[in-house]
PDB file of C-alpha atoms in Angstrom:
ATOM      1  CA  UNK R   1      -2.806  10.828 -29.675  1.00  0.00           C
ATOM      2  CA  UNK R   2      -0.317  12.881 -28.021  1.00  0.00           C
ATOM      3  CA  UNK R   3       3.504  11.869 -28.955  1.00  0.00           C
ATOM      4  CA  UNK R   4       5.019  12.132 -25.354  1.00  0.00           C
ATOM      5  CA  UNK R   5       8.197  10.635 -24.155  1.00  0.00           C
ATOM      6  CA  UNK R   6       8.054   8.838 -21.069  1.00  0.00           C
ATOM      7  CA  UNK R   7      10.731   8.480 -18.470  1.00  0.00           C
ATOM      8  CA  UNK R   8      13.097   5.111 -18.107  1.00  0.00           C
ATOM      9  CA  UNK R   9      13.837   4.662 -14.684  1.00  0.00           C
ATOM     10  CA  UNK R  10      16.441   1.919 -13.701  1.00  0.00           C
ATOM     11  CA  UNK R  11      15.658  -1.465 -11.351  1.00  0.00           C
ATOM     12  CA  UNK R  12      17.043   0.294  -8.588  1.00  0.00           C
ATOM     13  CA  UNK R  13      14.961   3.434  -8.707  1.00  0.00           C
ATOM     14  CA  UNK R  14      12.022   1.171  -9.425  1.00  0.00           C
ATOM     15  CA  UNK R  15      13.103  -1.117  -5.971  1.00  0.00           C
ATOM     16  CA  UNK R  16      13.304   2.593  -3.932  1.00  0.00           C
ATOM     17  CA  UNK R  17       9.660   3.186  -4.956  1.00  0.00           C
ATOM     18  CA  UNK R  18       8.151  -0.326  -3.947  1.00  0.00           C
ATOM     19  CA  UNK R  19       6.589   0.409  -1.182  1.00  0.00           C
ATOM     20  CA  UNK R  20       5.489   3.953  -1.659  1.00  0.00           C
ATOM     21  CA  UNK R  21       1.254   4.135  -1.813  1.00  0.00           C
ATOM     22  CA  UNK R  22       1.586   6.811  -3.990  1.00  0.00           C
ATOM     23  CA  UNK R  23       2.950   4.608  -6.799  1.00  0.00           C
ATOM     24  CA  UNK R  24       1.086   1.442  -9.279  1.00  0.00           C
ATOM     25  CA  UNK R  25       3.471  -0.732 -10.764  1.00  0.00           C
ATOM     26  CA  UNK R  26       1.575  -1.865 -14.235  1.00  0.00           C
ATOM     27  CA  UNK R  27       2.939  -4.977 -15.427  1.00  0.00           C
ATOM     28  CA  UNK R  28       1.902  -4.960 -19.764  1.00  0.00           C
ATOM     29  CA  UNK R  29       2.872  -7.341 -20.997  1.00  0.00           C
ATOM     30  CA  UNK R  30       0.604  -9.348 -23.292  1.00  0.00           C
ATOM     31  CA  UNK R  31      -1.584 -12.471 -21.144  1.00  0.00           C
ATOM     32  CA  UNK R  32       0.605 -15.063 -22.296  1.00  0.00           C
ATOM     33  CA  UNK R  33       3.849 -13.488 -21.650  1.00  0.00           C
ATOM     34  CA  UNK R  34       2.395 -12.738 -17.947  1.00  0.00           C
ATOM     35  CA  UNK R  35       1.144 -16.598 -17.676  1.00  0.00           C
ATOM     36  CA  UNK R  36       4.242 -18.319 -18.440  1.00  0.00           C
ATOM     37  CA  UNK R  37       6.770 -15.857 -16.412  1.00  0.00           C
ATOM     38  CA  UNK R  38       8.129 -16.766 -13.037  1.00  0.00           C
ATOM     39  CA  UNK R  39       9.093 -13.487 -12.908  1.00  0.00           C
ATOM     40  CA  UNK R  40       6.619 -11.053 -11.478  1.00  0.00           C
ATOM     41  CA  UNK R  41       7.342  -7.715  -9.629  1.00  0.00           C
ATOM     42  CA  UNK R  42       5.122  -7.956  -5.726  1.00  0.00           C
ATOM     43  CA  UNK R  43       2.556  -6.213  -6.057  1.00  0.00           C
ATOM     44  CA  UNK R  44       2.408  -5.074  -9.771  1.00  0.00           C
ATOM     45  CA  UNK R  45      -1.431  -5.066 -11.134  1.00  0.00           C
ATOM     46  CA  UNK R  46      -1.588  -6.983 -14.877  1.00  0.00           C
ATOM     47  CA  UNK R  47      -2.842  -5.065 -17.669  1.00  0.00           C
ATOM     48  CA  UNK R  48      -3.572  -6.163 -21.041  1.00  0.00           C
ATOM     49  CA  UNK R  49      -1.986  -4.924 -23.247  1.00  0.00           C
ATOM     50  CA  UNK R  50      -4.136  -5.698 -26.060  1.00  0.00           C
ATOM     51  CA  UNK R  51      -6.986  -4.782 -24.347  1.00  0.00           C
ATOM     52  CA  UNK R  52      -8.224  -0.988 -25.077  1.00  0.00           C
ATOM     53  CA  UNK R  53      -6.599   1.372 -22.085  1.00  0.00           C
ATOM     54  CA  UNK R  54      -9.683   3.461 -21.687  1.00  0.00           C
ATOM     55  CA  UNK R  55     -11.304   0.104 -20.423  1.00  0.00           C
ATOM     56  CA  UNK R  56      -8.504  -0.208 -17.678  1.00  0.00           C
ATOM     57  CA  UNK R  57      -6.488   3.509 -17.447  1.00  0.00           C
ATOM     58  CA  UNK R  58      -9.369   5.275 -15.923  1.00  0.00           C
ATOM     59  CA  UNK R  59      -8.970   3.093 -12.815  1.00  0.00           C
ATOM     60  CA  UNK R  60      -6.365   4.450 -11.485  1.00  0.00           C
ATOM     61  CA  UNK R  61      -6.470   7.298  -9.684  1.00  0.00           C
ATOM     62  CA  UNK R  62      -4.742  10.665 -11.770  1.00  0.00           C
ATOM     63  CA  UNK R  63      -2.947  11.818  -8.644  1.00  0.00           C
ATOM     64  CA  UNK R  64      -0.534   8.498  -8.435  1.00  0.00           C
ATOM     65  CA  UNK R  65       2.182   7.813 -10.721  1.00  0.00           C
ATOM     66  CA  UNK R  66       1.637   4.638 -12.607  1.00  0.00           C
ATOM     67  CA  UNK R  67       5.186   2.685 -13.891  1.00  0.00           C
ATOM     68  CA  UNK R  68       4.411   0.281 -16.738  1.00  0.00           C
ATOM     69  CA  UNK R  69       7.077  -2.421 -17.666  1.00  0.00           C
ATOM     70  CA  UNK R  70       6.738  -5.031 -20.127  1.00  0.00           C
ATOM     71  CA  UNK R  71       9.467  -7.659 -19.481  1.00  0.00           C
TER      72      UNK R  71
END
């Protein structure tokens, strides 16, 4: 696996970027987490953590920048 660091971005940039097509907000956190949370960024797709990423990563298109947050 390749060891690269990814960039933090802050809840502001990630509120400037909300409604821009060209970006998928990936919420990870594991199913139960997700379930019981209030909390939930519009529009964020749920991933599973625990769940092999080749099953779900190869959905998104490579030419869109995907932001994953987990809490």
């Amino acid at each position: 696996a390749l060891a690269t660091k990814a960039p933090r971005m802050t809840k502001e940039d990630l509120k400037s970027l909300l409604d821009n097509p060209e970006v998928i907000i990936l919420d990870v956190r594991i199913a139960d987490d997700w379930k019981r949370s209030d909390l939930k960024i519009k529009g964020a797709v749920h991933e599973d953590p625990e769940k092999d990423d080749r099953t779900w990563g190869s959905k998104y298109p490579k030419g869109k920048t995907l932001v994953f947050y987990c809490s």
